[in-house]
Amino acid sequence: SQQGEEDPQALSIQEGENATMNCSYKTSINNLQWYRQNSGRGLVHLILIRSNEREKHSGRLRVTLDTSKKSSSLLITASRAADTASYFCATDRGSDKLIFGTGTRLQVFP
Amino acid sequence: DTEVTQTPKHLVMGMTNKKSLKCEQHMGHRAMYWYKQKAKKPPELMFVYSYEKLSINESVPSRFSPECPNSSLLNLHLHALQPEDSALYLCASSPRGQQKFFGPGTRLTVL
């Protein structure tokens, strides 16, 4: 399967703490994207990092990419209850096929 | 207009029914996608249309039939589905090599 793996599968933290999710993938990529999905709803794009980039920031989000290890991480700083959702990494090989990882379910307690 | 719309939001159908899912975007994106998502699983790619032509079919059973009438519309025709086809069906659009814009999905239940 081309699907990426994410860990942890589930993560529970308190508001104000940081949340880190990791993604590993199997093939070379053009870019890697992170999406958020609130329960049973559509996906929202968070951030895109290209294969020649190593780190990217967007607000409270920080994404790293290590193409030699075929891995990426998403850090959410100062988490809020509203960050409770499932988070998916997705790899784009430049062929219009965006393949999603297994996802991390994040629960942030007030 | 920066959103992808999907109708209906919910659909219940019997195994002998024929129904269609509809997706619409007015962002001028050249690529449109259908994904299927089972509960607690990641979305799985089904079909990709590029410039209104089917470019990728991920070995989807023929009981699912996609159609792209124009650059803004994408349909998914359903016929003789099985209960295991019950899932959230997500439509997305994008410019090439960039982020995907997803619709809210259609929750399909096959009885």
Short mmCIF file of C-alpha atoms in Angstrom, two decimals:
data_model
loop_
_atom_site.label_atom_id
_atom_site.label_comp_id
_atom_site.label_asym_id
_atom_site.label_seq_id
_atom_site.Cartn_x
_atom_site.Cartn_y
_atom_site.Cartn_z
CA SER A 1 0.00 0.00 0.00
CA GLN A 2 1.18 3.54 -0.73
CA GLN A 3 -0.57 4.82 2.35
CA GLY A 4 1.51 6.69 4.90
CA GLU A 5 1.57 5.82 8.53
CA GLU A 6 0.93 8.28 11.30
CA ASP A 7 1.65 8.09 14.95
CA PRO A 8 0.32 8.28 17.45
CA GLN A 9 -3.08 6.97 16.35
CA ALA A 10 -4.65 8.96 19.18
CA LEU A 11 -3.42 11.77 21.39
CA SER A 12 -5.07 13.40 24.41
CA ILE A 13 -3.70 16.60 25.92
CA GLN A 14 -4.76 19.57 28.01
CA GLU A 15 -5.38 23.02 26.59
CA GLY A 16 -2.17 25.00 26.38
CA GLU A 17 0.02 21.96 25.77
CA ASN A 18 1.75 21.24 22.49
CA ALA A 19 0.69 18.37 20.24
CA THR A 20 3.10 16.57 17.92
CA MET A 21 2.05 14.15 15.20
CA ASN A 22 4.39 12.17 13.00
CA CYS A 23 3.95 10.89 9.48
CA SER A 24 6.05 8.39 7.55
CA TYR A 25 5.64 7.63 3.87
CA LYS A 26 7.10 5.20 1.36
CA THR A 27 7.75 6.89 -1.99
CA SER A 28 9.41 10.04 -3.29
CA ILE A 29 7.13 13.07 -3.22
CA ASN A 30 6.61 16.51 -4.75
CA ASN A 31 5.03 17.84 -1.60
CA LEU A 32 3.43 16.75 1.64
CA GLN A 33 0.25 18.26 2.99
CA TRP A 34 -1.53 18.23 6.33
CA TYR A 35 -5.30 18.30 6.70
CA ARG A 36 -7.70 18.52 9.61
CA GLN A 37 -11.07 16.81 9.76
CA ASN A 38 -13.69 17.53 12.35
CA SER A 39 -15.91 14.58 13.14
CA GLY A 40 -17.57 13.22 10.00
CA ARG A 41 -17.05 16.38 7.97
CA GLY A 42 -14.92 17.56 5.07
CA LEU A 43 -11.18 18.02 5.27
CA VAL A 44 -9.56 21.40 5.73
CA HIS A 45 -6.12 22.06 4.33
CA LEU A 46 -3.62 23.24 6.95
CA ILE A 47 -0.22 23.48 5.34
CA LEU A 48 1.79 22.29 2.32
CA ILE A 49 5.51 21.70 2.42
CA ARG A 50 7.45 21.06 -0.78
CA SER A 51 10.10 18.38 -1.09
CA ASN A 52 12.90 20.97 -1.17
CA GLU A 53 11.72 22.60 2.08
CA ARG A 54 12.67 21.42 5.54
CA GLU A 55 10.41 23.47 7.79
CA LYS A 56 7.33 25.63 7.45
CA HIS A 57 5.23 27.67 9.87
CA SER A 58 1.66 28.86 9.78
CA GLY A 59 0.29 30.51 12.91
CA ARG A 60 0.48 27.92 15.70
CA LEU A 61 1.46 25.17 13.25
CA ARG A 62 4.98 24.03 12.52
CA VAL A 63 5.70 21.33 9.96
CA THR A 64 9.01 19.65 9.31
CA LEU A 65 9.97 17.39 6.43
CA ASP A 66 12.89 14.98 6.24
CA THR A 67 12.95 13.45 2.77
CA SER A 68 15.95 11.25 3.59
CA LYS A 69 13.89 9.55 6.31
CA LYS A 70 10.62 9.92 4.41
CA SER A 71 8.99 11.49 7.43
CA SER A 72 7.20 14.65 8.49
CA SER A 73 5.92 16.06 11.74
CA LEU A 74 3.16 18.49 12.62
CA LEU A 75 3.46 20.51 15.81
CA ILE A 76 0.49 22.45 17.16
CA THR A 77 1.57 24.85 19.87
CA ALA A 78 -0.59 26.14 22.71
CA SER A 79 -3.44 23.83 21.78
CA ARG A 80 -7.10 24.77 22.23
CA ALA A 81 -10.23 22.70 22.67
CA ALA A 82 -11.19 23.76 19.14
CA ASP A 83 -8.14 21.89 17.82
CA THR A 84 -9.88 18.61 18.67
CA ALA A 85 -10.08 16.77 15.34
CA SER A 86 -8.41 14.11 13.21
CA TYR A 87 -5.23 15.15 11.46
CA PHE A 88 -4.00 13.53 8.25
CA CYS A 89 -0.80 13.85 6.33
CA ALA A 90 -1.08 13.37 2.59
CA THR A 91 1.61 12.88 -0.02
CA ASP A 92 1.54 14.30 -3.52
CA ARG A 93 3.82 12.62 -6.08
CA GLY A 94 2.91 15.09 -8.78
CA SER A 95 0.52 12.75 -10.54
CA ASP A 96 -2.72 14.22 -9.15
CA LYS A 97 -2.86 11.35 -6.66
CA LEU A 98 -3.01 12.65 -3.10
CA ILE A 99 -2.60 9.69 -0.77
CA PHE A 100 -3.59 10.08 2.87
CA GLY A 101 -1.89 8.65 5.93
CA THR A 102 -3.72 6.74 8.59
CA GLY A 103 -4.43 9.82 10.71
CA THR A 104 -4.06 10.95 14.30
CA ARG A 105 -7.12 11.63 16.46
CA LEU A 106 -6.36 14.59 18.72
CA GLN A 107 -8.45 15.33 21.80
CA VAL A 108 -7.76 18.60 23.63
CA PHE A 109 -9.38 18.89 27.06
CA PRO A 110 -10.33 22.31 28.43
CA ASP B 1 -16.45 31.71 -4.19
CA THR B 2 -13.84 29.51 -2.52
CA GLU B 3 -15.83 26.46 -1.58
CA VAL B 4 -16.78 23.08 -2.91
CA THR B 5 -20.42 22.16 -2.49
CA GLN B 6 -21.85 18.65 -2.38
CA THR B 7 -25.41 17.44 -2.55
CA PRO B 8 -27.14 15.71 -0.96
CA LYS B 9 -25.65 15.82 2.54
CA HIS B 10 -27.20 12.48 3.41
CA LEU B 11 -28.47 9.68 1.19
CA VAL B 12 -30.11 6.39 2.05
CA MET B 13 -30.62 3.95 -0.79
CA GLY B 14 -31.52 0.34 -1.37
CA MET B 15 -29.30 -2.05 -3.26
CA THR B 16 -31.50 -1.86 -6.36
CA ASN B 17 -31.70 1.94 -6.47
CA LYS B 18 -29.95 4.32 -8.83
CA LYS B 19 -28.84 7.61 -7.34
CA SER B 20 -26.32 10.36 -8.03
CA LEU B 21 -24.02 12.50 -5.94
CA LYS B 22 -23.25 15.99 -7.13
CA CYS B 23 -20.23 18.22 -6.58
CA GLU B 24 -19.70 21.79 -7.72
CA GLN B 25 -16.84 24.30 -7.58
CA HIS B 26 -16.45 27.75 -9.12
CA MET B 27 -12.79 28.35 -8.40
CA GLY B 28 -11.64 27.48 -11.91
CA HIS B 29 -9.73 24.43 -10.68
CA ARG B 30 -8.71 22.07 -13.46
CA ALA B 31 -8.74 18.90 -11.34
CA MET B 32 -11.61 17.31 -9.45
CA TYR B 33 -11.62 14.22 -7.26
CA TRP B 34 -13.85 11.66 -5.59
CA TYR B 35 -12.73 10.10 -2.34
CA LYS B 36 -14.42 7.47 -0.21
CA GLN B 37 -13.97 7.45 3.56
CA LYS B 38 -15.06 4.73 5.95
CA ALA B 39 -15.45 5.46 9.65
CA LYS B 40 -12.15 6.08 11.46
CA LYS B 41 -10.18 5.51 8.26
CA PRO B 42 -8.38 7.93 5.94
CA PRO B 43 -9.99 9.05 2.67
CA GLU B 44 -9.28 6.69 -0.23
CA LEU B 45 -8.94 8.07 -3.73
CA MET B 46 -11.51 6.79 -6.22
CA PHE B 47 -11.37 8.97 -9.34
CA VAL B 48 -9.51 11.99 -10.69
CA TYR B 49 -10.70 14.25 -13.51
CA SER B 50 -8.22 16.58 -15.14
CA TYR B 51 -9.54 19.15 -17.61
CA GLU B 52 -12.88 17.30 -17.62
CA LYS B 53 -11.31 13.99 -18.64
CA LEU B 54 -11.01 10.95 -16.40
CA SER B 55 -7.31 10.60 -15.68
CA ILE B 56 -7.24 8.18 -12.74
CA ASN B 57 -9.57 5.34 -11.78
CA GLU B 58 -8.30 3.51 -8.71
CA SER B 59 -9.82 0.19 -9.76
CA VAL B 60 -13.22 1.25 -8.52
CA PRO B 61 -16.11 -1.21 -9.15
CA SER B 62 -18.31 -0.33 -12.11
CA ARG B 63 -21.31 0.23 -9.85
CA PHE B 64 -19.69 3.63 -9.29
CA SER B 65 -19.75 5.73 -12.45
CA PRO B 66 -18.21 9.21 -12.47
CA GLU B 67 -19.13 11.98 -14.84
CA CYS B 68 -17.75 15.46 -15.41
CA PRO B 69 -20.30 17.43 -17.49
CA ASN B 70 -18.23 20.63 -17.37
CA SER B 71 -15.29 22.18 -15.55
CA SER B 72 -17.39 23.12 -12.52
CA LEU B 73 -19.43 19.97 -12.03
CA LEU B 74 -18.62 16.43 -10.99
CA ASN B 75 -21.17 13.67 -10.53
CA LEU B 76 -20.93 10.19 -9.12
CA HIS B 77 -23.65 7.84 -10.34
CA LEU B 78 -24.48 4.94 -8.08
CA HIS B 79 -26.18 1.72 -9.10
CA ALA B 80 -26.62 -1.66 -7.43
CA LEU B 81 -24.51 -0.73 -4.45
CA GLN B 82 -23.71 -3.05 -1.57
CA PRO B 83 -24.06 -2.31 2.15
CA GLU B 84 -20.27 -2.19 2.41
CA ASP B 85 -20.34 0.85 0.11
CA SER B 86 -21.85 2.87 2.95
CA ALA B 87 -19.37 5.65 3.66
CA LEU B 88 -18.69 9.37 3.48
CA TYR B 89 -18.06 10.39 -0.12
CA LEU B 90 -15.88 13.43 -0.46
CA CYS B 91 -15.37 15.61 -3.49
CA ALA B 92 -12.35 17.85 -3.90
CA SER B 93 -10.86 20.24 -6.43
CA SER B 94 -7.46 21.79 -6.88
CA PRO B 95 -5.07 23.62 -9.11
CA ARG B 96 -2.19 21.34 -10.13
CA GLY B 97 0.28 20.42 -7.41
CA GLN B 98 -1.39 22.48 -4.76
CA GLN B 99 -3.74 22.03 -1.85
CA LYS B 100 -7.04 20.27 -2.33
CA PHE B 101 -10.30 22.00 -1.45
CA PHE B 102 -12.75 19.50 -0.04
CA GLY B 103 -16.50 19.62 0.11
CA PRO B 104 -18.41 18.64 3.27
CA GLY B 105 -19.18 15.18 1.90
CA THR B 106 -22.25 13.05 1.32
CA ARG B 107 -23.02 10.48 3.99
CA LEU B 108 -24.26 7.43 2.10
CA THR B 109 -26.10 4.52 3.69
CA VAL B 110 -26.90 1.46 1.58
CA LEU B 111 -29.59 -0.79 3.02
#
